[in-house]
PDB file of C-alpha atoms in Angstrom:
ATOM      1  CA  UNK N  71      41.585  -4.692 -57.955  1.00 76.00           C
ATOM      2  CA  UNK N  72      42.689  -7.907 -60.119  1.00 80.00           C
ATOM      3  CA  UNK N  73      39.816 -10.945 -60.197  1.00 85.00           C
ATOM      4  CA  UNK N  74      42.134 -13.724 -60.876  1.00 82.00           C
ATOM      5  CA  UNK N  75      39.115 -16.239 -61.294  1.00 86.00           C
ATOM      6  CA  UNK N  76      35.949 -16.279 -63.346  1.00 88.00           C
ATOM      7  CA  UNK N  77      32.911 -16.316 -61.914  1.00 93.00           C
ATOM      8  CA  UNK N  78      34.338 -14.326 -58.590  1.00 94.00           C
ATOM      9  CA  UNK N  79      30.665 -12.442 -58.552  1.00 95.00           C
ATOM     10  CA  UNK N  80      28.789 -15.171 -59.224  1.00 96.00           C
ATOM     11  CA  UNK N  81      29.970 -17.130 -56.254  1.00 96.00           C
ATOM     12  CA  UNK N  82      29.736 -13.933 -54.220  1.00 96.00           C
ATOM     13  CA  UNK N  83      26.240 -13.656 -55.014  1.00 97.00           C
ATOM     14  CA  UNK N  84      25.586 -18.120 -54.782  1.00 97.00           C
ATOM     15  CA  UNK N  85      27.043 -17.393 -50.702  1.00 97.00           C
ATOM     16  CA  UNK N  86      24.754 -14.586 -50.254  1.00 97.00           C
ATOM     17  CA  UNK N  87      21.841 -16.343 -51.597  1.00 97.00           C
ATOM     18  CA  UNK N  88      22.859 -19.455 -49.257  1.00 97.00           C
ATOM     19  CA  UNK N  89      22.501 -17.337 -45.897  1.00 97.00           C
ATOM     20  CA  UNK N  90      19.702 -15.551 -45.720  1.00 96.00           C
ATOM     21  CA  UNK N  91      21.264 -14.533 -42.173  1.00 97.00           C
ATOM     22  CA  UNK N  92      24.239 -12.803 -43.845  1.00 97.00           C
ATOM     23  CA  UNK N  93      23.837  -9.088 -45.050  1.00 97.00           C
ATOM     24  CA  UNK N  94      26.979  -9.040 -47.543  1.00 97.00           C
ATOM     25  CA  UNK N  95      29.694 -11.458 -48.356  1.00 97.00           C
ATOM     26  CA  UNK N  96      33.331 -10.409 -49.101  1.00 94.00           C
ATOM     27  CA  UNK N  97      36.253 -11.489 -51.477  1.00 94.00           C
ATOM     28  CA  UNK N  98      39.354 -12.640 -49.655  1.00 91.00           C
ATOM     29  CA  UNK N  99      42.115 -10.812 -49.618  1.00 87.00           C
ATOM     30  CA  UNK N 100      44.721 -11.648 -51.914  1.00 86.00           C
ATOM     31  CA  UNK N 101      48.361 -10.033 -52.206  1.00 79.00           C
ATOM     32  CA  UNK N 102      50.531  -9.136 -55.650  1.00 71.00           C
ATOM     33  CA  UNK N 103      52.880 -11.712 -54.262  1.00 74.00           C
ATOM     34  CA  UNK N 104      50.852 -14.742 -53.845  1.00 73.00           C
ATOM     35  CA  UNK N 105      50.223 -14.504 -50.307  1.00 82.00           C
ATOM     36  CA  UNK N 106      46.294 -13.648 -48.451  1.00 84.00           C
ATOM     37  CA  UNK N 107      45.951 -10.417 -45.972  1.00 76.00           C
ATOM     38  CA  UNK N 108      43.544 -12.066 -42.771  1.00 68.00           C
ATOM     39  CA  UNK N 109      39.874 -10.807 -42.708  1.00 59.00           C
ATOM     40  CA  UNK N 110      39.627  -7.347 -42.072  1.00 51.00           C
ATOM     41  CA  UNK N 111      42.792  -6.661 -40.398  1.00 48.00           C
ATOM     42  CA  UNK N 112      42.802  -9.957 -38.036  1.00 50.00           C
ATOM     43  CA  UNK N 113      45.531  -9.552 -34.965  1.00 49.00           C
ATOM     44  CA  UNK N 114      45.592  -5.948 -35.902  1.00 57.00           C
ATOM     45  CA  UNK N 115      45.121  -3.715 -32.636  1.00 60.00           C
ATOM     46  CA  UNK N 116      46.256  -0.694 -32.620  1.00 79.00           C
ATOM     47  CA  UNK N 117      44.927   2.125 -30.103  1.00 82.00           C
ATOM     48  CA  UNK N 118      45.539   6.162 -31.022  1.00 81.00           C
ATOM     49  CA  UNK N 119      45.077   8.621 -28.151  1.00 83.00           C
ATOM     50  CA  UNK N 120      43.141  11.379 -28.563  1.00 83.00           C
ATOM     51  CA  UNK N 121      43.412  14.945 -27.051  1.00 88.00           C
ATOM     52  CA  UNK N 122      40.286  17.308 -27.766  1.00 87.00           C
ATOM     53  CA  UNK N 123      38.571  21.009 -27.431  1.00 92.00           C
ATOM     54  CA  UNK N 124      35.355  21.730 -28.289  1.00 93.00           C
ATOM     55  CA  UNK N 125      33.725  25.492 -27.780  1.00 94.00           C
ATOM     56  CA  UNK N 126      30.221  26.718 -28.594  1.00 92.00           C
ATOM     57  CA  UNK N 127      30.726  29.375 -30.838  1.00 95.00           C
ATOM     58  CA  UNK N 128      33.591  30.831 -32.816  1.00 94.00           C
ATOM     59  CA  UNK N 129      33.256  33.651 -29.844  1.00 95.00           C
ATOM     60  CA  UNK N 130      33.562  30.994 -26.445  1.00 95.00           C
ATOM     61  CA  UNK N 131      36.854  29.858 -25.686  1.00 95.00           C
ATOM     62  CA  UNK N 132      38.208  26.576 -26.031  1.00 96.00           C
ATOM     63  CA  UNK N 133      36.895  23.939 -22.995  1.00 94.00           C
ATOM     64  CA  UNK N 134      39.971  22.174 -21.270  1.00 94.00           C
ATOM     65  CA  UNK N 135      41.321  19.158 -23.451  1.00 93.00           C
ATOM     66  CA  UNK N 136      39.753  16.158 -22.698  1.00 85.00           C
ATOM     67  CA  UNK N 137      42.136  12.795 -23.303  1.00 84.00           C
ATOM     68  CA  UNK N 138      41.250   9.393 -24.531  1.00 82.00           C
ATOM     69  CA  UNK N 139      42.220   6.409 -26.655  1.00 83.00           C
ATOM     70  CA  UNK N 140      40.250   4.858 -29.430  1.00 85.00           C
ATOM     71  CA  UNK N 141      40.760   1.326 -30.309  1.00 82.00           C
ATOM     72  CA  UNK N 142      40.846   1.060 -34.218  1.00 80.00           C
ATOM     73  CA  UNK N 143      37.882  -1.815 -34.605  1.00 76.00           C
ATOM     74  CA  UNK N 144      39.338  -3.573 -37.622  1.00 72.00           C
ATOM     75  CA  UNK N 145      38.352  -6.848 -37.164  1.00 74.00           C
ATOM     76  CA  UNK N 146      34.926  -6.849 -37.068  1.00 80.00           C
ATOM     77  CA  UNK N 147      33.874  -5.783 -40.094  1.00 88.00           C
ATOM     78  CA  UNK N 148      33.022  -6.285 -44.023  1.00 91.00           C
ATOM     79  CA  UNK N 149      35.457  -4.462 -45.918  1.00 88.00           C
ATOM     80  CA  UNK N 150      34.429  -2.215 -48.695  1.00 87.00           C
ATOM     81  CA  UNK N 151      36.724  -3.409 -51.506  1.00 85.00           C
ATOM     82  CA  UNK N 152      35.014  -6.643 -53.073  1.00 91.00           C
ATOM     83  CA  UNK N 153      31.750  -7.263 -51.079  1.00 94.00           C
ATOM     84  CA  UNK N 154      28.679  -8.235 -52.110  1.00 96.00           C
ATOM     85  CA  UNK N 155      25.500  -6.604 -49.917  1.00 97.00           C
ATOM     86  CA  UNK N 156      22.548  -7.747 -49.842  1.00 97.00           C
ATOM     87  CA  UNK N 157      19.983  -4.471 -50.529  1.00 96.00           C
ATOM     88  CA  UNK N 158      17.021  -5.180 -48.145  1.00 95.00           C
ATOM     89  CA  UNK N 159      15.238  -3.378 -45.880  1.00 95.00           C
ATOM     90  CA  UNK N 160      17.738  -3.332 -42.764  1.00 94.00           C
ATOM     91  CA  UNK N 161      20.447  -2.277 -45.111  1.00 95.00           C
ATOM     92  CA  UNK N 162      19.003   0.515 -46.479  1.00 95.00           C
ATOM     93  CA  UNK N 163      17.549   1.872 -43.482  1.00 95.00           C
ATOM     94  CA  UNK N 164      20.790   1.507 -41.568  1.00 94.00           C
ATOM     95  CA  UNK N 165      22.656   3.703 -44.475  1.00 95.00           C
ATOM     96  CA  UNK N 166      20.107   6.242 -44.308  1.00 95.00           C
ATOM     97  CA  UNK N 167      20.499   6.604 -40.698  1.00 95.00           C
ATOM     98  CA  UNK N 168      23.670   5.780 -40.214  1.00 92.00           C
ATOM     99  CA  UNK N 169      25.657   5.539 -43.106  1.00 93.00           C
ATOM    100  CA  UNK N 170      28.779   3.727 -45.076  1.00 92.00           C
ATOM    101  CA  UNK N 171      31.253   6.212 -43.438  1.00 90.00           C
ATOM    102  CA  UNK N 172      34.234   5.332 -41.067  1.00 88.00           C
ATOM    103  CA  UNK N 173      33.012   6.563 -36.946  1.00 89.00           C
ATOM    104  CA  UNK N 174      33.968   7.286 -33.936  1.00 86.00           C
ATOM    105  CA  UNK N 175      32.874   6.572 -30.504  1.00 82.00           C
ATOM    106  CA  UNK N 176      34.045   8.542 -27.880  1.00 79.00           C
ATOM    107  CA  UNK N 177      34.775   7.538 -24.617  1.00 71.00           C
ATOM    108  CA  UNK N 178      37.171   9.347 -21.707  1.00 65.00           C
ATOM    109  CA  UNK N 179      37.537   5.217 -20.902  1.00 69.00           C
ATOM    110  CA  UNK N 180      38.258   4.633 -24.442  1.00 70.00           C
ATOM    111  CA  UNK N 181      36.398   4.910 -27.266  1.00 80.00           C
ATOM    112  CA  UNK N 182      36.316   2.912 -30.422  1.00 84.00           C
ATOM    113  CA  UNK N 183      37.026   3.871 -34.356  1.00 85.00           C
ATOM    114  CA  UNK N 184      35.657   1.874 -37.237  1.00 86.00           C
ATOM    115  CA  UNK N 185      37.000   2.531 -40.401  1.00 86.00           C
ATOM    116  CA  UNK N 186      34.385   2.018 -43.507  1.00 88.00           C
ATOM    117  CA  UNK N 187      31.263  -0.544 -43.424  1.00 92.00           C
ATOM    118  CA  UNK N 188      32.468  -0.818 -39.141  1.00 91.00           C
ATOM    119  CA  UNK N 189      29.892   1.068 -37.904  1.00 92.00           C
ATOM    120  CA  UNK N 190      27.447  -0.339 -40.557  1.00 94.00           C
ATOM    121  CA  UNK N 191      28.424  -3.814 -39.752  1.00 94.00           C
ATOM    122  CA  UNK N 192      27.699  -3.382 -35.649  1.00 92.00           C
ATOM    123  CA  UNK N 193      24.290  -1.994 -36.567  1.00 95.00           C
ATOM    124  CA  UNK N 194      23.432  -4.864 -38.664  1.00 96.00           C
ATOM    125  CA  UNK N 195      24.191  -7.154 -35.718  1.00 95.00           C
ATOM    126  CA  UNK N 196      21.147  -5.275 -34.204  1.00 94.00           C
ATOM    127  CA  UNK N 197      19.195  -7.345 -37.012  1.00 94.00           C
ATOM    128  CA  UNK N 198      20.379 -10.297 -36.044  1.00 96.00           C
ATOM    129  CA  UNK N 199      22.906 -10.216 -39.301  1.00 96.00           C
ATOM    130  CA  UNK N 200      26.716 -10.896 -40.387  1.00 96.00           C
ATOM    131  CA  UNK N 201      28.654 -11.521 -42.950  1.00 96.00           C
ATOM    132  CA  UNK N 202      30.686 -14.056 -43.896  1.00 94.00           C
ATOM    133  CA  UNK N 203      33.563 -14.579 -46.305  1.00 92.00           C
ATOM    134  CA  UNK N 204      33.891 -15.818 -49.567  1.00 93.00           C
ATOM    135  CA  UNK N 205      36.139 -18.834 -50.802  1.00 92.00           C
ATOM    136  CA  UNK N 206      36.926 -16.226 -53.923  1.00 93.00           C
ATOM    137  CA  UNK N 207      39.881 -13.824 -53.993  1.00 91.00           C
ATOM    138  CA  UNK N 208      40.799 -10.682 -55.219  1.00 90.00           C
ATOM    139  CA  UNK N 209      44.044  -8.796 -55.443  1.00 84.00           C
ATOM    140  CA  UNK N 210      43.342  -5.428 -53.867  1.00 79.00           C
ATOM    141  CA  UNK N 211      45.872  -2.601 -54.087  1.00 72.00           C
ATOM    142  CA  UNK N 212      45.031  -0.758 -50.555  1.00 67.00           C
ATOM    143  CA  UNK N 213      46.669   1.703 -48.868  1.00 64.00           C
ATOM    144  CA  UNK N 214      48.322   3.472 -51.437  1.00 65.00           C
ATOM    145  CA  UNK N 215      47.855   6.318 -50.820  1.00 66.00           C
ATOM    146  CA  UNK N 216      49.337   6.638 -47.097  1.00 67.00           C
ATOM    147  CA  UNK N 217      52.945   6.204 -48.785  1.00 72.00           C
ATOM    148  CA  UNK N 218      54.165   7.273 -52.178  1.00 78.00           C
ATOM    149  CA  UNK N 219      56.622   4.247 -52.095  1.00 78.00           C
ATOM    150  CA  UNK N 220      53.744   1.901 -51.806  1.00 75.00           C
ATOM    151  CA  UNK N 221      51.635   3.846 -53.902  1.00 77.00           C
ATOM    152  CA  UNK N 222      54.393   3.095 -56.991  1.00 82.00           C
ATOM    153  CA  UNK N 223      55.719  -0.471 -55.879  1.00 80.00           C
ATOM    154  CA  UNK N 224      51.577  -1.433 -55.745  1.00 78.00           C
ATOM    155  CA  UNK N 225      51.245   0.572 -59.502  1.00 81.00           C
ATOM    156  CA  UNK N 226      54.028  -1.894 -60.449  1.00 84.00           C
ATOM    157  CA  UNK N 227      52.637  -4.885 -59.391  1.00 80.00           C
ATOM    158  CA  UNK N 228      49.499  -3.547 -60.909  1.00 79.00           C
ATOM    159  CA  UNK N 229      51.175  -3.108 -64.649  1.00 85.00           C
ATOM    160  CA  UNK N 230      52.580  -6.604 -64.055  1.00 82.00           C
ATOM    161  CA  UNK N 231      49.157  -7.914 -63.707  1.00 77.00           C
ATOM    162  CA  UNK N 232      47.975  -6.179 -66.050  1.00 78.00           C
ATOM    163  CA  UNK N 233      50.366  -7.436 -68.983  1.00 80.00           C
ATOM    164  CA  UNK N 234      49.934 -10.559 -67.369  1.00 77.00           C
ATOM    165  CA  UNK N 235      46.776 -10.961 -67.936  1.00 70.00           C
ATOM    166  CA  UNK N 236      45.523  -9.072 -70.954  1.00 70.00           C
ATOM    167  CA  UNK N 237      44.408 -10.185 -74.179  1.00 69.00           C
ATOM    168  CA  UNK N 238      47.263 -10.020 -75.896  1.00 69.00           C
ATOM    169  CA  UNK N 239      49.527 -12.110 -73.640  1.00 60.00           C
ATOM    170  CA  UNK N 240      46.812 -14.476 -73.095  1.00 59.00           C
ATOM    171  CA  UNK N 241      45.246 -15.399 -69.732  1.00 52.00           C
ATOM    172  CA  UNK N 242      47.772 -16.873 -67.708  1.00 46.00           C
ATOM    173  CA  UNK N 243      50.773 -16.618 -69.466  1.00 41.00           C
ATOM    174  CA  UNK N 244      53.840 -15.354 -67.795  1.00 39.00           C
ATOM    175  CA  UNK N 245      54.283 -11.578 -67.963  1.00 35.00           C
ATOM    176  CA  UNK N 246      56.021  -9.828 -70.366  1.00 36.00           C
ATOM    177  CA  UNK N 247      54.970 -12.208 -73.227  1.00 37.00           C
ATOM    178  CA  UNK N 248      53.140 -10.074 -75.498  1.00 36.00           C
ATOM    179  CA  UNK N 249      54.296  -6.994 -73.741  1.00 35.00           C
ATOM    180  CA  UNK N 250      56.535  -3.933 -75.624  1.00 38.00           C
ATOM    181  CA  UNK N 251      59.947  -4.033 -74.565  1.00 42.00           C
ATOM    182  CA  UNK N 252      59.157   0.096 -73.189  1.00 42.00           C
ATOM    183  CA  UNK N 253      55.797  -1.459 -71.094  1.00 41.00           C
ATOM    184  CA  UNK N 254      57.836  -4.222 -69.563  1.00 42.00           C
ATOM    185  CA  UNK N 255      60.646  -1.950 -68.546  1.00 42.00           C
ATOM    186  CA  UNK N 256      58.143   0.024 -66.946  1.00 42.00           C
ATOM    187  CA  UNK N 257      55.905  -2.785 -65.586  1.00 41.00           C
ATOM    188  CA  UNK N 258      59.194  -3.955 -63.759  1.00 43.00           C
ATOM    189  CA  UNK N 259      60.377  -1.011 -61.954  1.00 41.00           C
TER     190      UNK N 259
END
């Protein structure tokens, strides 16, 4: 993650303490490129199918597979990267029962999947709480480790950053200035 702002948790924390409603605010979204991913995966639908066995003991045999789709519940949710949660009582108690973890609801009609903080997030709605998003951004490098290509062309981007913005080039100045000749080689491929 890259804060490319001062005061990023500070104004995290001012929101929170503005809506005593909310149970976390979360950092937008922004790209290596310039650019800022939606919310929590906004216009992003997908549905997997699911084909399952279950059997009592390591002795039964397997039950008849049982088919259904999941709808991935990505847009309805605080995501884990840069949010700020409140720690009250309905947050604790709804990690203790419940947890942080990614879950599944299944359903021969469909079920529903929500990746990490999804499940959290619908119980908090049970306490008459949401979150809400931030004007602040962060870079987040996510996903990298679905695809080795991403995984290095989001490590570059990250060493670009990083030379960017150290202390020896000076926040803000262009990268490479104040970089090794060897770093920036690396830094762009």
């Amino acid at each position: 993650m890259c804060f490319v702002a001062d005061g990023t948790i500070d104004a995290l924390a001012a929101a929170l303490a503005a809506d005593p409603e909310a149970f976390a605010v979360q950092a937008r979204w922004l790209t290596h490129d310039g650019g800022e991913l939606p919310a929590s995966g906004e216009d992003f639908h997908p549905t997997s199918y699911v084909r399952e066995s279950v059997r009592r003991s390591p002795d039964d045999d397997w039950s008849d597979p049982v088919e259904y789709s999941v709808t991935l519940q990505l847009t309805d949710r605080v995501h884990p990267f840069c949010a700020l949660i409140r720690n009250d009582e309905a947050f604790r108690r709804t990690v203790e029962h419940v947890g942080l973890s990614p879950a599944v609801v299944q359903a021969e009609r469909g079920g529903k999947w929500w990746d990490t903080l999804g499940l959290l997030t619908q119980v908090m709605k049970t306490h008459g709480r949401h979150w809400t998003l931030s004007d602040q951004g962060v870079i987040h490098f996510g996903n990298v480790s679905w695809s080795s290509d991403w995984a290095a062309e989001k490590a570059a981007a990250r060493d670009r950053l990083l030379a960017t913005y150290s202390p020896e080039a000076g926040l803000g100045e262009a990268a490479g200035e104040g970089v090794g000749d060897d770093e920036q080689d690396q830094a762009d491929q």
